[in-house]
Amino acid sequence: MSMARAQQLAANIIGEVLNGCNLNEILIQVIQQHSELSASDRAALQDLTHGSLRYLGLLQQLVQQMTTASPPADIRHLLIIALYQLHFTRNAHHAVVNEAVNHARRLHGGRYQKLVNALLRRFLREHEDLLANALKQDTARFNLPAWWVNYLKKHYPQHWHNMVTAMTKHPPMTLRVNRRYTDAEQYQTKLAAAGIPARILDTHSIMLQQAVAVSKLPDFASGHVSVQDFGAQQAIPLLNPQSGERILDACAAPGGKTGHMLEWADCDVTALDIDSQRLERVQENLQRLHQQAHLHCADAKDLHSWYDGNTFDAILADVPCTASGVVKRHPDIKWLRQPQDGQKTALQQEALLDNLWLTLKSGGRLLLATCSIFTEENQQQVTRFLTRHADARERLSRILLPNSRQDGFFYALIDKI
């Protein structure tokens, strides 16, 4: 893929995201529409769009301070991509500028060709001063909307700075080692033999020094290891499934936690998801792990569509949320979310949790799990739930903040008495 083509596609994708579209969905659409793209082309396009969105606050501020009047949206998006290439990649500067100017020539009758050329060349000449000035703005310094920074300062006064720093980093590739076959120490030896440096996080978790294709991981195809964020790996130890228990995984796709609980114990798992295509991924993951579960494509809160009346010993309620804890992996989330979204999703969660509670036996336990750092969806949700249900007792709750080895998660284990 030529640089010009990469800039064009990436700028179009950024525009779609800033109009409210999901980055992964747009990437899939573009890749399907352009079958000529090779695997390396697709990876390059993903890196370019993810990187530009990761540092969008800074890039937008640079464009703003170098233009007296805002150019059309497609020109702004082209500038964002080109500035990202100039500042954050090893692309040849002259090639980045020339191709961006050539693309601008094809837009709006070429009226903004000179602007693009002048702005990019000015950045190359004055980048130190321009960056220093841009970084005076919180949105540019932290690459988060101002409301998000203020929210974190309010709710995490001791941790907010480390959180926003972590949220701009590339996410690590972390492995969950299947305890039915081996442990982290033994698997690290296999990785070393394959030339893949890694460090052990705990007895069955490993973080790679650098991401690799799963096809290069020893025994991946035979289910000895799975790719899963270290924070996500904490869910099943908290739920602690026991052999012989009936367990519900209420929002199962893509199946990482489903597989983990079946590695943990010989339990009888029912896995639900409302999306049939995503449920297929659960089945694929279970097949690779040589495990089985009862899969149902259904809305978990619509009990009539799937529940047979037999109560469960334990429920994993990995409920829909704003995903505010996983922006390292999904940088579009930073720019798509609005201040009221946490409260909106919390209301959706309430209906789901209330219905799931009906399917849990007395003496059972429910683990509420979110990949959010917004308190409305987390501890406030638990407080409201306990108020509504006299037979509920909170055993523990835990917030995992985003850091260098994990995304952000919240867990609360609730007993039914």
XYZ file of C-alpha atoms in Angstrom:
417
model
C 0.000 0.000 0.000
C 1.415 3.371 -0.992
C 1.781 6.105 1.598
C -0.748 8.181 -0.314
C -3.292 5.368 -0.107
C -2.600 4.881 3.603
C -3.103 8.591 4.292
C -6.339 8.676 2.320
C -7.883 5.621 3.982
C -6.712 6.611 7.465
C -8.037 10.167 7.112
C -11.409 8.823 5.986
C -11.525 6.437 8.950
C -10.652 9.208 11.421
C -13.475 11.261 9.945
C -15.960 8.428 10.444
C -14.877 7.974 14.065
C -15.208 11.693 14.802
C -18.719 11.469 13.369
C -19.564 8.859 16.002
C -18.604 5.519 14.433
C -16.755 2.680 16.162
C -13.139 2.386 15.000
C -13.034 -1.405 14.781
C -16.278 -1.542 12.824
C -15.051 1.068 10.336
C -11.716 -0.715 9.933
C -13.512 -3.972 9.166
C -15.705 -2.243 6.587
C -12.734 -0.600 4.874
C -10.773 -3.852 4.785
C -13.755 -5.683 3.298
C -14.184 -2.970 0.665
C -10.491 -3.083 -0.279
C -9.636 -6.733 -0.774
C -6.342 -5.723 -2.399
C -4.901 -4.797 1.012
C -2.311 -7.281 2.223
C -1.930 -8.398 5.830
C 0.886 -5.891 6.300
C -1.269 -3.162 4.718
C -4.077 -3.894 7.151
C -1.686 -3.838 10.095
C -0.199 -0.541 8.924
C -3.649 1.003 8.543
C -4.610 -0.146 12.026
C -1.414 1.288 13.511
C -1.935 4.601 11.722
C -5.549 5.044 12.830
C -5.030 3.785 16.376
C -1.964 5.974 16.810
C -3.662 9.082 15.455
C -6.609 8.593 17.809
C -4.317 7.820 20.723
C -2.705 11.258 20.326
C -5.686 13.052 18.813
C -5.795 15.776 21.466
C -2.257 16.871 20.655
C -2.701 16.561 16.890
C -5.918 18.582 16.874
C -4.299 21.296 18.968
C -1.382 21.511 16.537
C -3.742 21.924 13.589
C -5.743 24.552 15.460
C -2.768 26.686 16.442
C -1.285 26.620 12.923
C -4.476 27.680 11.131
C -6.281 31.002 11.440
C -9.506 29.631 9.946
C -10.501 26.007 10.333
C -10.173 24.125 7.021
C -12.822 21.607 5.905
C -13.090 18.417 7.937
C -11.415 16.150 5.368
C -8.412 18.491 5.179
C -8.169 18.563 8.990
C -8.244 14.776 9.098
C -5.512 14.558 6.460
C -3.392 16.970 8.501
C -3.935 14.900 11.649
C -2.691 11.772 9.887
C 0.306 13.523 8.323
C 1.311 15.197 11.607
C 1.105 11.840 13.358
C 3.410 10.352 10.728
C 5.875 13.234 11.043
C 6.033 13.215 14.844
C 5.408 9.624 15.909
C 6.682 7.405 13.071
C 9.899 6.857 11.159
C 8.384 7.669 7.781
C 10.576 9.878 5.605
C 9.467 13.460 6.188
C 9.637 14.491 2.551
C 7.480 11.534 1.534
C 4.837 12.307 4.163
C 4.609 15.939 3.090
C 4.641 15.253 -0.647
C 1.943 12.587 -0.498
C -0.278 14.682 1.779
C 0.038 17.631 -0.603
C -0.756 15.394 -3.569
C -3.866 14.104 -1.816
C -4.939 17.645 -0.894
C -4.674 18.540 -4.586
C -7.524 16.102 -5.268
C -9.817 17.631 -2.628
C -11.898 20.804 -3.012
C -10.377 21.596 -6.380
C -6.910 21.806 -4.832
C -7.741 24.973 -2.874
C -6.037 23.689 0.286
C -2.933 22.205 -1.331
C -0.750 25.187 -0.395
C -2.145 25.253 3.143
C -1.281 21.586 3.712
C 2.210 22.088 2.293
C 2.872 25.217 4.363
C 1.506 23.789 7.599
C 3.451 20.517 7.433
C 6.695 22.256 6.485
C 6.187 24.749 9.287
C 5.819 21.864 11.727
C 9.117 20.403 10.547
C 10.859 23.770 11.040
C 9.243 24.804 14.325
C 8.136 21.545 15.895
C 9.792 22.147 19.283
C 8.081 25.497 19.836
C 4.779 24.291 18.385
C 4.738 21.213 20.609
C 5.667 23.192 23.720
C 2.824 25.615 23.090
C 0.301 22.875 22.293
C 1.153 20.927 25.437
C 0.044 23.847 27.597
C -3.507 22.630 26.936
C -4.731 19.699 29.055
C -6.517 18.099 26.110
C -3.230 18.003 24.184
C -1.055 17.043 27.153
C -3.282 14.181 28.286
C -4.955 13.339 24.958
C -8.343 13.213 26.626
C -11.385 15.488 26.413
C -11.380 18.116 29.171
C -14.482 16.655 30.853
C -12.763 13.274 31.145
C -9.646 14.757 32.749
C -11.814 16.675 35.231
C -13.762 13.503 36.045
C -10.598 11.560 36.820
C -9.193 14.393 38.934
C -12.399 14.409 40.985
C -12.838 10.657 41.478
C -9.186 9.547 41.522
C -7.288 12.522 43.015
C -4.283 10.384 43.997
C -4.097 8.348 40.809
C -5.486 10.379 37.917
C -2.131 11.443 36.468
C -0.767 7.894 36.346
C -4.069 6.773 34.841
C -4.063 9.252 31.973
C -0.402 8.483 31.311
C -1.158 4.770 31.093
C -4.152 5.389 28.848
C -1.960 6.808 26.060
C 0.463 3.871 26.029
C 0.379 0.900 23.706
C -1.320 -2.029 25.479
C 0.891 -5.008 26.295
C 0.235 -8.486 24.937
C -0.582 -10.640 27.941
C -1.142 -14.386 27.993
C -3.275 -16.575 30.230
C -1.614 -19.944 30.636
C -4.027 -22.888 30.739
C -3.582 -24.475 34.163
C -4.830 -27.808 32.824
C -1.615 -28.119 30.810
C 1.165 -26.071 32.346
C 2.080 -22.958 34.342
C 3.714 -19.615 33.626
C 7.240 -20.727 34.499
C 7.154 -23.728 32.179
C 5.511 -21.782 29.383
C 8.048 -18.968 29.681
C 10.716 -21.573 28.938
C 8.865 -22.515 25.744
C 8.626 -18.870 24.763
C 12.354 -18.379 25.325
C 13.098 -21.381 23.119
C 10.945 -19.760 20.422
C 12.865 -16.494 20.756
C 9.985 -14.624 22.415
C 11.087 -12.665 25.524
C 8.482 -12.400 28.276
C 8.099 -11.900 32.006
C 5.894 -13.713 34.489
C 3.079 -11.736 36.150
C 1.722 -14.537 38.322
C 1.516 -18.329 38.334
C -0.519 -18.459 35.119
C 0.012 -15.043 33.509
C 2.786 -13.843 31.224
C 3.408 -10.490 29.550
C 5.338 -10.461 26.294
C 8.080 -7.913 25.773
C 6.664 -7.294 22.312
C 3.438 -8.389 20.648
C 3.651 -11.297 18.205
C 1.204 -13.095 15.949
C -0.634 -15.816 17.872
C 0.568 -18.302 15.258
C 4.068 -17.841 16.718
C 2.985 -18.743 20.262
C 3.963 -22.315 21.203
C 0.908 -24.587 21.545
C -1.569 -21.751 21.034
C -3.606 -23.753 18.526
C -3.880 -26.646 20.985
C -5.248 -24.437 23.766
C -2.270 -24.224 26.100
C -2.417 -20.438 26.192
C -4.827 -17.593 25.416
C -4.393 -13.865 24.845
C -6.155 -11.951 27.620
C -5.491 -8.704 29.467
C -4.082 -9.230 32.947
C -6.921 -7.247 34.506
C -9.499 -9.397 32.729
C -7.759 -12.483 34.090
C -8.716 -11.469 37.650
C -12.431 -12.177 37.160
C -12.426 -15.954 37.421
C -10.205 -16.202 40.540
C -12.685 -13.851 42.253
C -15.694 -15.888 41.130
C -13.753 -19.060 42.026
C -15.844 -21.679 40.171
C -16.036 -25.095 41.782
C -16.301 -28.438 40.036
C -19.908 -29.532 39.616
C -21.375 -26.031 39.896
C -23.875 -24.631 37.398
C -22.537 -21.268 36.293
C -23.995 -18.592 34.038
C -21.768 -16.388 31.907
C -24.356 -13.748 31.110
C -22.535 -11.648 28.488
C -19.989 -14.129 27.252
C -18.531 -12.932 23.941
C -15.786 -13.187 22.888
C -15.368 -15.992 25.403
C -12.133 -15.232 27.217
C -13.671 -15.483 30.671
C -15.862 -18.431 29.617
C -12.784 -20.381 28.664
C -10.979 -19.326 31.825
C -13.710 -20.646 34.120
C -13.692 -23.997 32.308
C -9.918 -24.167 32.695
C -10.373 -23.382 36.391
C -12.857 -26.141 37.287
C -15.075 -28.866 35.829
C -18.225 -26.774 35.982
C -21.403 -26.746 33.907
C -21.405 -23.417 32.068
C -24.252 -21.693 30.270
C -22.959 -18.842 28.107
C -25.211 -16.134 26.674
C -24.672 -13.359 24.203
C -27.117 -11.221 22.280
C -24.922 -11.142 19.143
C -24.878 -14.376 17.126
C -21.640 -13.540 15.316
C -19.851 -12.766 18.559
C -21.246 -15.971 20.047
C -19.536 -17.865 17.230
C -16.242 -16.505 18.555
C -17.069 -18.007 21.955
C -17.545 -21.383 20.287
C -14.271 -21.026 18.371
C -12.378 -20.183 21.560
C -13.894 -23.107 23.430
C -13.050 -25.511 20.606
C -9.429 -24.397 20.686
C -9.377 -24.972 24.453
C -11.103 -28.370 24.072
C -13.949 -27.215 26.312
C -17.732 -27.157 26.016
C -20.529 -24.919 27.271
C -24.236 -24.473 26.629
C -24.358 -21.497 24.247
C -27.504 -19.422 23.750
C -27.960 -16.386 21.530
C -30.304 -14.349 23.700
C -30.779 -11.109 25.575
C -29.770 -12.042 29.110
C -32.412 -9.791 30.677
C -35.200 -11.469 28.650
C -35.515 -14.558 30.827
C -38.359 -16.053 28.793
C -36.048 -16.429 25.797
C -33.478 -18.664 27.485
C -34.032 -19.447 31.193
C -35.403 -22.912 32.056
C -36.115 -22.183 35.722
C -33.136 -24.060 37.172
C -31.133 -21.673 39.323
C -27.381 -21.187 39.081
C -24.728 -21.571 41.754
C -22.798 -18.599 40.408
C -23.189 -15.891 37.778
C -20.580 -13.886 35.946
C -22.297 -10.627 34.963
C -19.756 -8.999 32.653
C -22.259 -6.287 31.852
C -22.226 -3.783 28.970
C -20.492 -0.558 29.951
C -18.776 2.526 28.557
C -15.487 0.575 28.249
C -13.745 3.610 29.724
C -11.068 1.357 31.217
C -9.833 -0.073 27.907
C -8.970 3.055 25.920
C -5.400 1.810 25.442
C -6.823 -0.850 23.144
C -9.706 1.232 21.813
C -8.537 4.865 21.618
C -11.697 5.932 19.797
C -13.590 5.490 23.078
C -11.934 8.626 24.463
C -13.526 10.751 21.757
C -16.843 8.918 21.357
C -17.990 9.004 24.975
C -19.995 11.876 26.470
C -20.241 12.961 30.142
C -23.712 11.450 30.579
C -22.844 8.034 29.115
C -21.833 6.464 32.427
C -25.252 7.165 33.912
C -27.014 5.924 30.781
C -25.253 2.576 30.762
C -25.719 2.234 34.523
C -29.489 2.311 33.989
C -29.198 -0.404 31.348
C -27.102 -2.489 33.708
C -29.721 -2.238 36.456
C -32.407 -4.016 34.446
C -29.977 -6.760 33.475
C -28.695 -7.313 37.018
C -32.190 -7.381 38.518
C -33.275 -10.102 36.112
C -30.108 -12.149 36.533
C -30.586 -12.064 40.312
C -33.799 -14.048 39.832
C -31.820 -16.924 38.306
C -29.323 -17.204 41.190
C -29.985 -19.705 43.970
C -29.915 -18.730 47.638
C -26.365 -19.156 48.846
C -25.057 -18.397 45.373
C -22.833 -15.547 44.250
C -22.803 -13.018 41.424
C -19.670 -11.313 40.165
C -20.381 -7.923 38.625
C -17.628 -7.107 36.134
C -17.068 -4.007 34.023
C -14.170 -2.664 31.972
C -15.055 0.829 33.173
C -13.472 3.339 35.523
C -16.641 5.439 35.816
C -18.065 5.131 39.328
C -21.690 5.310 38.118
C -21.240 1.895 36.531
C -19.214 0.443 39.370
C -19.435 1.096 43.114
C -22.502 3.322 42.753
C -24.148 0.516 40.815
C -23.397 -1.926 43.633
C -24.778 0.464 46.248
C -28.036 0.864 44.336
C -28.295 -2.886 43.797
C -27.901 -3.625 47.509
C -30.628 -1.079 48.256
C -33.050 -2.814 45.890
C -32.291 -6.373 47.021
C -32.562 -7.178 50.720
C -31.120 -10.652 50.097
C -27.862 -9.285 48.643
C -24.591 -8.845 50.536
C -21.395 -7.408 49.084
C -18.488 -9.703 49.848
C -15.816 -7.622 48.115
C -15.267 -4.995 45.455
C -12.122 -4.104 43.594
C -11.168 -1.387 41.123
C -8.181 -2.152 38.902
C -6.764 1.082 37.543
C -5.146 1.254 34.096
C -1.389 0.863 34.330
C 1.541 -0.488 32.343
C 0.439 -4.108 32.605
C -3.363 -3.992 32.544
C -6.487 -2.154 31.474
C -9.020 -0.706 33.917
C -11.638 -3.023 35.443
C -14.111 -3.146 38.305
C -15.282 -6.271 40.124
C -17.827 -6.761 42.897
C -18.708 -10.154 44.366
C -22.251 -10.229 45.767
C -23.689 -13.109 47.809
C -27.359 -14.088 47.798
C -28.408 -14.944 51.332
